[in-house]
Amino acid sequence: MSVSFSPTGEHVIAASNDNAARVWDTSYGRQHANLMGHSGKVFSSKWTHDSRKIITGSHDRTIRVWDAASGYCNKTINCGSSCNDVDMTSDSNVIISGHLDYHLRCWDIRNGENIADMNLHSGQITSVSASHLGHIILTNSRDNTLGVVDTRTWKVLRTLSHKDFTNGLNWSRSCFSPDAYYACAGGANGSLFVWDVSSGNLVAHLDNHESDSSAICCCAWNPGGGTVVTADKSGSLAIWG
């Protein structure tokens, strides 16, 4: 359901629809840990920025915090709704979660307490991502909008939308550019949309000219800033520059 490298690059984690998440050693390809305990599909898994903890979000309405070295679950957070995606703030102190019930929720990783609960969309949230350079969160929703939220005030700074943009999947992932000046998301028709975060204006609408193009599932911005890679529902990858 999702795959991510640890910040050190030494491990990779994959969330799975068999109610588990698995960690592999990238040097030898061996499985390092099998994180079992959820009672529903694990839709998302992310590392803290020090690579010491792993966060998982599940259809079972819980978020779990795991010790990355031992694979032991240190904390279970009952979040009230199926969790479609999770991420961490830049200081790794706050867990961000997007849910089936349209809510964005934020949790203190140390004690599991709810810090913020925002109903900023009219459709389920399909992805959440935090800028690692500042205090903003990007959300993507089935209501065909993206939200930009300030984590210092928990206020919506901007809503990003366009008449041609449709979020076609319940697990569609959007992302910030490395400098967080831009946000991009893939559409149901296989097109890529890029917005200026500060102004909210659409700055690029890139069409996929393949006749059999399908809904884009996820997008990732090259850390160097030059290109974006997307994956669509048919299993195809595209590099945009």
PDB file of C-alpha atoms in Angstrom:
ATOM      1  CA  MET A   1       0.000   0.000   0.000  1.00  0.00           C
ATOM      2  CA  SER A   2       3.027   2.268   0.539  1.00  0.00           C
ATOM      3  CA  VAL A   3       6.824   2.005   0.458  1.00  0.00           C
ATOM      4  CA  SER A   4       9.475   4.296   1.961  1.00  0.00           C
ATOM      5  CA  PHE A   5      13.205   4.333   2.709  1.00  0.00           C
ATOM      6  CA  SER A   6      14.524   5.075   6.176  1.00  0.00           C
ATOM      7  CA  PRO A   7      16.297   8.461   6.336  1.00  0.00           C
ATOM      8  CA  THR A   8      19.638   6.639   6.533  1.00  0.00           C
ATOM      9  CA  GLY A   9      18.813   4.549   3.453  1.00  0.00           C
ATOM     10  CA  GLU A  10      19.714   1.355   5.326  1.00  0.00           C
ATOM     11  CA  HIS A  11      16.178  -0.030   5.432  1.00  0.00           C
ATOM     12  CA  VAL A  12      12.935   0.102   3.482  1.00  0.00           C
ATOM     13  CA  ILE A  13       9.431  -0.451   4.841  1.00  0.00           C
ATOM     14  CA  ALA A  14       6.318  -1.569   2.978  1.00  0.00           C
ATOM     15  CA  ALA A  15       2.743  -1.394   4.273  1.00  0.00           C
ATOM     16  CA  SER A  16       0.543  -4.269   3.179  1.00  0.00           C
ATOM     17  CA  ASN A  17      -3.103  -5.265   2.818  1.00  0.00           C
ATOM     18  CA  ASP A  18      -2.436  -8.408   4.884  1.00  0.00           C
ATOM     19  CA  ASN A  19      -2.575  -6.272   8.069  1.00  0.00           C
ATOM     20  CA  ALA A  20       1.207  -6.029   8.483  1.00  0.00           C
ATOM     21  CA  ALA A  21       4.182  -3.873   7.548  1.00  0.00           C
ATOM     22  CA  ARG A  22       7.604  -5.303   6.748  1.00  0.00           C
ATOM     23  CA  VAL A  23      11.100  -3.885   7.005  1.00  0.00           C
ATOM     24  CA  TRP A  24      14.000  -5.010   4.814  1.00  0.00           C
ATOM     25  CA  ASP A  25      17.737  -4.395   4.984  1.00  0.00           C
ATOM     26  CA  THR A  26      18.699  -2.661   1.726  1.00  0.00           C
ATOM     27  CA  SER A  27      22.284  -3.972   1.729  1.00  0.00           C
ATOM     28  CA  TYR A  28      21.440  -7.669   1.842  1.00  0.00           C
ATOM     29  CA  GLY A  29      17.749  -7.770   0.911  1.00  0.00           C
ATOM     30  CA  ARG A  30      16.880  -9.647   4.089  1.00  0.00           C
ATOM     31  CA  GLN A  31      13.706  -9.042   6.056  1.00  0.00           C
ATOM     32  CA  HIS A  32      14.583  -7.177   9.241  1.00  0.00           C
ATOM     33  CA  ALA A  33      11.165  -7.050  10.945  1.00  0.00           C
ATOM     34  CA  ASN A  34       7.552  -8.073  10.445  1.00  0.00           C
ATOM     35  CA  LEU A  35       5.331  -5.517  12.180  1.00  0.00           C
ATOM     36  CA  MET A  36       2.169  -7.404  13.118  1.00  0.00           C
ATOM     37  CA  GLY A  37      -0.664  -6.225  15.349  1.00  0.00           C
ATOM     38  CA  HIS A  38      -3.115  -4.323  13.168  1.00  0.00           C
ATOM     39  CA  SER A  39      -6.480  -5.990  12.528  1.00  0.00           C
ATOM     40  CA  GLY A  40      -7.034  -4.245   9.180  1.00  0.00           C
ATOM     41  CA  LYS A  41      -5.110  -3.319   6.048  1.00  0.00           C
ATOM     42  CA  VAL A  42      -2.077  -1.124   6.701  1.00  0.00           C
ATOM     43  CA  PHE A  43      -2.454   1.779   4.295  1.00  0.00           C
ATOM     44  CA  SER A  44       0.637   3.790   5.228  1.00  0.00           C
ATOM     45  CA  SER A  45       4.002   3.497   6.987  1.00  0.00           C
ATOM     46  CA  LYS A  46       6.584   6.212   7.649  1.00  0.00           C
ATOM     47  CA  TRP A  47       9.881   6.605   9.526  1.00  0.00           C
ATOM     48  CA  THR A  48      10.705   9.254  12.080  1.00  0.00           C
ATOM     49  CA  HIS A  49      13.555  11.469  10.898  1.00  0.00           C
ATOM     50  CA  ASP A  50      16.072   9.791  13.228  1.00  0.00           C
ATOM     51  CA  SER A  51      15.147   6.323  11.819  1.00  0.00           C
ATOM     52  CA  ARG A  52      14.449   5.045  15.339  1.00  0.00           C
ATOM     53  CA  LYS A  53      10.675   4.714  15.095  1.00  0.00           C
ATOM     54  CA  ILE A  54       8.126   3.653  12.482  1.00  0.00           C
ATOM     55  CA  ILE A  55       4.552   4.935  12.254  1.00  0.00           C
ATOM     56  CA  THR A  56       1.785   2.856  10.658  1.00  0.00           C
ATOM     57  CA  GLY A  57      -1.819   3.800   9.880  1.00  0.00           C
ATOM     58  CA  SER A  58      -4.520   1.220   9.287  1.00  0.00           C
ATOM     59  CA  HIS A  59      -8.084   0.567   8.208  1.00  0.00           C
ATOM     60  CA  ASP A  60      -8.631  -0.746  11.761  1.00  0.00           C
ATOM     61  CA  ARG A  61      -8.855   2.893  12.975  1.00  0.00           C
ATOM     62  CA  THR A  62      -5.553   2.813  14.812  1.00  0.00           C
ATOM     63  CA  ILE A  63      -2.091   4.309  14.425  1.00  0.00           C
ATOM     64  CA  ARG A  64       0.825   2.361  15.846  1.00  0.00           C
ATOM     65  CA  VAL A  65       4.305   3.525  16.870  1.00  0.00           C
ATOM     66  CA  TRP A  66       7.014   0.864  16.538  1.00  0.00           C
ATOM     67  CA  ASP A  67      10.607   0.604  17.687  1.00  0.00           C
ATOM     68  CA  ALA A  68      12.525   0.220  14.416  1.00  0.00           C
ATOM     69  CA  ALA A  69      15.363  -1.829  15.922  1.00  0.00           C
ATOM     70  CA  SER A  70      13.284  -4.437  17.762  1.00  0.00           C
ATOM     71  CA  GLY A  71       9.995  -4.333  15.814  1.00  0.00           C
ATOM     72  CA  TYR A  72       8.122  -3.907  19.105  1.00  0.00           C
ATOM     73  CA  CYS A  73       4.950  -1.773  19.180  1.00  0.00           C
ATOM     74  CA  ASN A  74       5.442   0.953  21.778  1.00  0.00           C
ATOM     75  CA  LYS A  75       2.124   2.741  21.387  1.00  0.00           C
ATOM     76  CA  THR A  76      -1.322   2.263  19.836  1.00  0.00           C
ATOM     77  CA  ILE A  77      -3.435   5.355  19.135  1.00  0.00           C
ATOM     78  CA  ASN A  78      -7.166   4.923  18.601  1.00  0.00           C
ATOM     79  CA  CYS A  79      -7.848   7.538  15.937  1.00  0.00           C
ATOM     80  CA  GLY A  80     -11.602   7.120  15.414  1.00  0.00           C
ATOM     81  CA  SER A  81     -11.647   6.514  11.658  1.00  0.00           C
ATOM     82  CA  SER A  82      -9.890   4.438   9.025  1.00  0.00           C
ATOM     83  CA  CYS A  83      -6.443   5.972   8.507  1.00  0.00           C
ATOM     84  CA  ASN A  84      -5.504   6.459   4.857  1.00  0.00           C
ATOM     85  CA  ASP A  85      -2.091   8.066   5.341  1.00  0.00           C
ATOM     86  CA  VAL A  86       0.402   9.195   7.991  1.00  0.00           C
ATOM     87  CA  ASP A  87       3.444  11.461   8.107  1.00  0.00           C
ATOM     88  CA  MET A  88       5.668  13.228  10.628  1.00  0.00           C
ATOM     89  CA  THR A  89       6.429  16.892  11.272  1.00  0.00           C
ATOM     90  CA  SER A  90      10.032  17.957  10.721  1.00  0.00           C
ATOM     91  CA  ASP A  91      10.899  17.580  14.431  1.00  0.00           C
ATOM     92  CA  SER A  92       9.373  14.053  14.553  1.00  0.00           C
ATOM     93  CA  ASN A  93       7.286  15.049  17.586  1.00  0.00           C
ATOM     94  CA  VAL A  94       3.896  15.128  15.854  1.00  0.00           C
ATOM     95  CA  ILE A  95       2.160  12.397  13.845  1.00  0.00           C
ATOM     96  CA  ILE A  96      -0.139  13.651  11.076  1.00  0.00           C
ATOM     97  CA  SER A  97      -2.957  11.418   9.870  1.00  0.00           C
ATOM     98  CA  GLY A  98      -5.606  11.680   7.121  1.00  0.00           C
ATOM     99  CA  HIS A  99      -8.864   9.789   7.449  1.00  0.00           C
ATOM    100  CA  LEU A 100     -11.898   8.280   5.767  1.00  0.00           C
ATOM    101  CA  ASP A 101     -14.198  10.609   7.763  1.00  0.00           C
ATOM    102  CA  TYR A 102     -12.661  13.697   6.029  1.00  0.00           C
ATOM    103  CA  HIS A 103     -10.621  14.707   9.099  1.00  0.00           C
ATOM    104  CA  LEU A 104      -6.971  15.669   9.476  1.00  0.00           C
ATOM    105  CA  ARG A 105      -5.712  14.662  12.922  1.00  0.00           C
ATOM    106  CA  CYS A 106      -2.412  15.320  14.683  1.00  0.00           C
ATOM    107  CA  TRP A 107      -0.966  13.410  17.622  1.00  0.00           C
ATOM    108  CA  ASP A 108       1.850  13.870  20.124  1.00  0.00           C
ATOM    109  CA  ILE A 109       4.168  10.908  19.460  1.00  0.00           C
ATOM    110  CA  ARG A 110       5.353  10.888  23.084  1.00  0.00           C
ATOM    111  CA  ASN A 111       1.984  10.332  24.781  1.00  0.00           C
ATOM    112  CA  GLY A 112      -0.474   9.717  21.945  1.00  0.00           C
ATOM    113  CA  GLU A 113      -2.610  12.742  22.836  1.00  0.00           C
ATOM    114  CA  ASN A 114      -4.640  14.419  20.093  1.00  0.00           C
ATOM    115  CA  ILE A 115      -3.237  17.878  19.301  1.00  0.00           C
ATOM    116  CA  ALA A 116      -5.530  18.921  16.452  1.00  0.00           C
ATOM    117  CA  ASP A 117      -8.650  17.588  14.721  1.00  0.00           C
ATOM    118  CA  MET A 118      -9.633  19.462  11.570  1.00  0.00           C
ATOM    119  CA  ASN A 119     -12.539  18.860   9.220  1.00  0.00           C
ATOM    120  CA  LEU A 120     -11.155  20.753   6.239  1.00  0.00           C
ATOM    121  CA  HIS A 121     -12.472  18.624   3.364  1.00  0.00           C
ATOM    122  CA  SER A 122     -15.826  17.324   2.139  1.00  0.00           C
ATOM    123  CA  GLY A 123     -14.391  13.980   1.042  1.00  0.00           C
ATOM    124  CA  GLN A 124     -12.019  11.440   2.520  1.00  0.00           C
ATOM    125  CA  ILE A 125      -8.381  12.499   2.808  1.00  0.00           C
ATOM    126  CA  THR A 126      -6.224  10.319   0.585  1.00  0.00           C
ATOM    127  CA  SER A 127      -2.787  11.634   1.584  1.00  0.00           C
ATOM    128  CA  VAL A 128      -0.934  13.862   4.028  1.00  0.00           C
ATOM    129  CA  SER A 129       2.619  15.147   3.695  1.00  0.00           C
ATOM    130  CA  ALA A 130       4.650  17.495   5.843  1.00  0.00           C
ATOM    131  CA  SER A 131       7.252  19.902   4.535  1.00  0.00           C
ATOM    132  CA  HIS A 132      10.623  19.110   6.068  1.00  0.00           C
ATOM    133  CA  LEU A 133      11.724  22.736   5.677  1.00  0.00           C
ATOM    134  CA  GLY A 134       8.841  24.531   7.345  1.00  0.00           C
ATOM    135  CA  HIS A 135       5.596  24.329   9.297  1.00  0.00           C
ATOM    136  CA  ILE A 136       3.120  23.330   6.616  1.00  0.00           C
ATOM    137  CA  ILE A 137       1.145  20.196   5.770  1.00  0.00           C
ATOM    138  CA  LEU A 138      -0.311  19.216   2.403  1.00  0.00           C
ATOM    139  CA  THR A 139      -3.523  17.188   2.229  1.00  0.00           C
ATOM    140  CA  ASN A 140      -5.202  15.594  -0.790  1.00  0.00           C
ATOM    141  CA  SER A 141      -8.880  14.652  -0.828  1.00  0.00           C
ATOM    142  CA  ARG A 142     -11.586  12.941  -2.853  1.00  0.00           C
ATOM    143  CA  ASP A 143     -13.402  16.304  -2.850  1.00  0.00           C
ATOM    144  CA  ASN A 144     -10.882  17.239  -5.606  1.00  0.00           C
ATOM    145  CA  THR A 145      -9.008  19.809  -3.522  1.00  0.00           C
ATOM    146  CA  LEU A 146      -5.674  19.987  -1.733  1.00  0.00           C
ATOM    147  CA  GLY A 147      -5.256  21.788   1.578  1.00  0.00           C
ATOM    148  CA  VAL A 148      -2.222  23.645   2.956  1.00  0.00           C
ATOM    149  CA  VAL A 149      -2.232  23.811   6.773  1.00  0.00           C
ATOM    150  CA  ASP A 150       0.058  25.758   9.138  1.00  0.00           C
ATOM    151  CA  THR A 151       1.124  23.493  12.032  1.00  0.00           C
ATOM    152  CA  ARG A 152       1.867  26.466  14.297  1.00  0.00           C
ATOM    153  CA  THR A 153      -1.723  27.708  14.287  1.00  0.00           C
ATOM    154  CA  TRP A 154      -3.577  24.699  12.825  1.00  0.00           C
ATOM    155  CA  LYS A 155      -5.247  27.009  10.332  1.00  0.00           C
ATOM    156  CA  VAL A 156      -5.839  26.401   6.619  1.00  0.00           C
ATOM    157  CA  LEU A 157      -3.544  28.686   4.658  1.00  0.00           C
ATOM    158  CA  ARG A 158      -4.665  27.774   1.178  1.00  0.00           C
ATOM    159  CA  THR A 159      -7.006  25.495  -0.762  1.00  0.00           C
ATOM    160  CA  LEU A 160      -5.643  24.280  -4.104  1.00  0.00           C
ATOM    161  CA  SER A 161      -8.018  23.261  -6.879  1.00  0.00           C
ATOM    162  CA  HIS A 162      -8.673  23.456 -10.604  1.00  0.00           C
ATOM    163  CA  LYS A 163     -11.706  22.749 -12.753  1.00  0.00           C
ATOM    164  CA  ASP A 164      -9.853  19.952 -14.587  1.00  0.00           C
ATOM    165  CA  PHE A 165      -8.405  18.270 -11.491  1.00  0.00           C
ATOM    166  CA  THR A 166     -10.150  15.167 -10.156  1.00  0.00           C
ATOM    167  CA  ASN A 167      -8.716  12.909  -7.483  1.00  0.00           C
ATOM    168  CA  GLY A 168      -9.475   9.476  -8.906  1.00  0.00           C
ATOM    169  CA  LEU A 169      -8.378   7.121  -6.121  1.00  0.00           C
ATOM    170  CA  ASN A 170      -8.847   6.640  -2.385  1.00  0.00           C
ATOM    171  CA  TRP A 171      -5.065   6.243  -1.997  1.00  0.00           C
ATOM    172  CA  SER A 172      -3.908   9.039  -4.330  1.00  0.00           C
ATOM    173  CA  ARG A 173      -0.756  10.701  -2.921  1.00  0.00           C
ATOM    174  CA  SER A 174       0.294  14.320  -3.481  1.00  0.00           C
ATOM    175  CA  CYS A 175       3.595  15.952  -2.509  1.00  0.00           C
ATOM    176  CA  PHE A 176       5.513  19.184  -1.967  1.00  0.00           C
ATOM    177  CA  SER A 177       8.517  20.233  -4.005  1.00  0.00           C
ATOM    178  CA  PRO A 178      11.778  19.990  -1.991  1.00  0.00           C
ATOM    179  CA  ASP A 179      11.636  23.726  -1.190  1.00  0.00           C
ATOM    180  CA  ALA A 180       7.857  23.554  -0.459  1.00  0.00           C
ATOM    181  CA  TYR A 181       7.206  26.373  -2.951  1.00  0.00           C
ATOM    182  CA  TYR A 182       5.063  24.056  -5.070  1.00  0.00           C
ATOM    183  CA  ALA A 183       2.622  21.200  -4.601  1.00  0.00           C
ATOM    184  CA  CYS A 184       1.750  18.546  -7.158  1.00  0.00           C
ATOM    185  CA  ALA A 185      -0.924  15.898  -7.518  1.00  0.00           C
ATOM    186  CA  GLY A 186      -1.960  13.436 -10.189  1.00  0.00           C
ATOM    187  CA  GLY A 187      -5.422  13.454 -11.703  1.00  0.00           C
ATOM    188  CA  ALA A 188      -7.918  10.752 -12.614  1.00  0.00           C
ATOM    189  CA  ASN A 189      -7.157  11.270 -16.318  1.00  0.00           C
ATOM    190  CA  GLY A 190      -3.406  10.706 -15.947  1.00  0.00           C
ATOM    191  CA  SER A 191      -2.454  14.406 -15.959  1.00  0.00           C
ATOM    192  CA  LEU A 192      -0.094  16.054 -13.480  1.00  0.00           C
ATOM    193  CA  PHE A 193      -1.108  19.321 -11.773  1.00  0.00           C
ATOM    194  CA  VAL A 194       1.332  21.718 -10.088  1.00  0.00           C
ATOM    195  CA  TRP A 195       0.312  24.655  -7.880  1.00  0.00           C
ATOM    196  CA  ASP A 196       2.212  27.593  -6.407  1.00  0.00           C
ATOM    197  CA  VAL A 197       1.724  27.109  -2.649  1.00  0.00           C
ATOM    198  CA  SER A 198       2.003  30.811  -1.790  1.00  0.00           C
ATOM    199  CA  SER A 199      -0.530  32.122  -4.301  1.00  0.00           C
ATOM    200  CA  GLY A 200      -2.655  29.021  -4.799  1.00  0.00           C
ATOM    201  CA  ASN A 201      -2.415  29.416  -8.582  1.00  0.00           C
ATOM    202  CA  LEU A 202      -2.032  26.459 -10.902  1.00  0.00           C
ATOM    203  CA  VAL A 203       1.346  26.859 -12.648  1.00  0.00           C
ATOM    204  CA  ALA A 204       1.455  23.662 -14.697  1.00  0.00           C
ATOM    205  CA  HIS A 205      -1.033  21.193 -16.141  1.00  0.00           C
ATOM    206  CA  LEU A 206       0.923  18.432 -17.846  1.00  0.00           C
ATOM    207  CA  ASP A 207      -1.036  16.029 -20.016  1.00  0.00           C
ATOM    208  CA  ASN A 208      -0.230  12.380 -20.469  1.00  0.00           C
ATOM    209  CA  HIS A 209      -0.760  11.820 -24.172  1.00  0.00           C
ATOM    210  CA  GLU A 210      -0.991   8.032 -23.902  1.00  0.00           C
ATOM    211  CA  SER A 211      -4.446   6.966 -25.053  1.00  0.00           C
ATOM    212  CA  ASP A 212      -4.735   4.361 -22.302  1.00  0.00           C
ATOM    213  CA  SER A 213      -3.522   6.597 -19.456  1.00  0.00           C
ATOM    214  CA  SER A 214      -5.175   5.894 -16.107  1.00  0.00           C
ATOM    215  CA  ALA A 215      -5.522   7.608 -12.736  1.00  0.00           C
ATOM    216  CA  ILE A 216      -2.248   8.621 -11.075  1.00  0.00           C
ATOM    217  CA  CYS A 217      -1.770   6.906  -7.712  1.00  0.00           C
ATOM    218  CA  CYS A 218       1.215   8.811  -6.364  1.00  0.00           C
ATOM    219  CA  CYS A 219       3.883  11.346  -7.190  1.00  0.00           C
ATOM    220  CA  ALA A 220       7.350  12.046  -5.807  1.00  0.00           C
ATOM    221  CA  TRP A 221       9.520  15.097  -6.432  1.00  0.00           C
ATOM    222  CA  ASN A 222      13.221  14.529  -7.110  1.00  0.00           C
ATOM    223  CA  PRO A 223      15.191  15.918  -4.101  1.00  0.00           C
ATOM    224  CA  GLY A 224      17.274  17.851  -6.632  1.00  0.00           C
ATOM    225  CA  GLY A 225      14.101  19.629  -7.729  1.00  0.00           C
ATOM    226  CA  GLY A 226      14.279  18.949 -11.452  1.00  0.00           C
ATOM    227  CA  THR A 227      11.780  16.173 -12.103  1.00  0.00           C
ATOM    228  CA  VAL A 228       8.665  14.482 -10.746  1.00  0.00           C
ATOM    229  CA  VAL A 229       7.968  10.761 -11.018  1.00  0.00           C
ATOM    230  CA  THR A 230       4.418   9.378 -10.960  1.00  0.00           C
ATOM    231  CA  ALA A 231       2.875   5.916 -10.863  1.00  0.00           C
ATOM    232  CA  ASP A 232      -0.602   5.203 -12.216  1.00  0.00           C
ATOM    233  CA  LYS A 233      -3.250   2.572 -11.592  1.00  0.00           C
ATOM    234  CA  SER A 234      -2.151   0.513 -14.618  1.00  0.00           C
ATOM    235  CA  GLY A 235       1.328   0.066 -13.091  1.00  0.00           C
ATOM    236  CA  SER A 236       3.123   2.517 -15.377  1.00  0.00           C
ATOM    237  CA  LEU A 237       5.745   5.034 -14.244  1.00  0.00           C
ATOM    238  CA  ALA A 238       6.232   8.446 -15.843  1.00  0.00           C
ATOM    239  CA  ILE A 239       9.012  10.996 -15.353  1.00  0.00           C
ATOM    240  CA  TRP A 240       8.008  14.633 -15.838  1.00  0.00           C
ATOM    241  CA  GLY A 241      10.526  17.428 -16.285  1.00  0.00           C
TER     242      GLY A 241
END
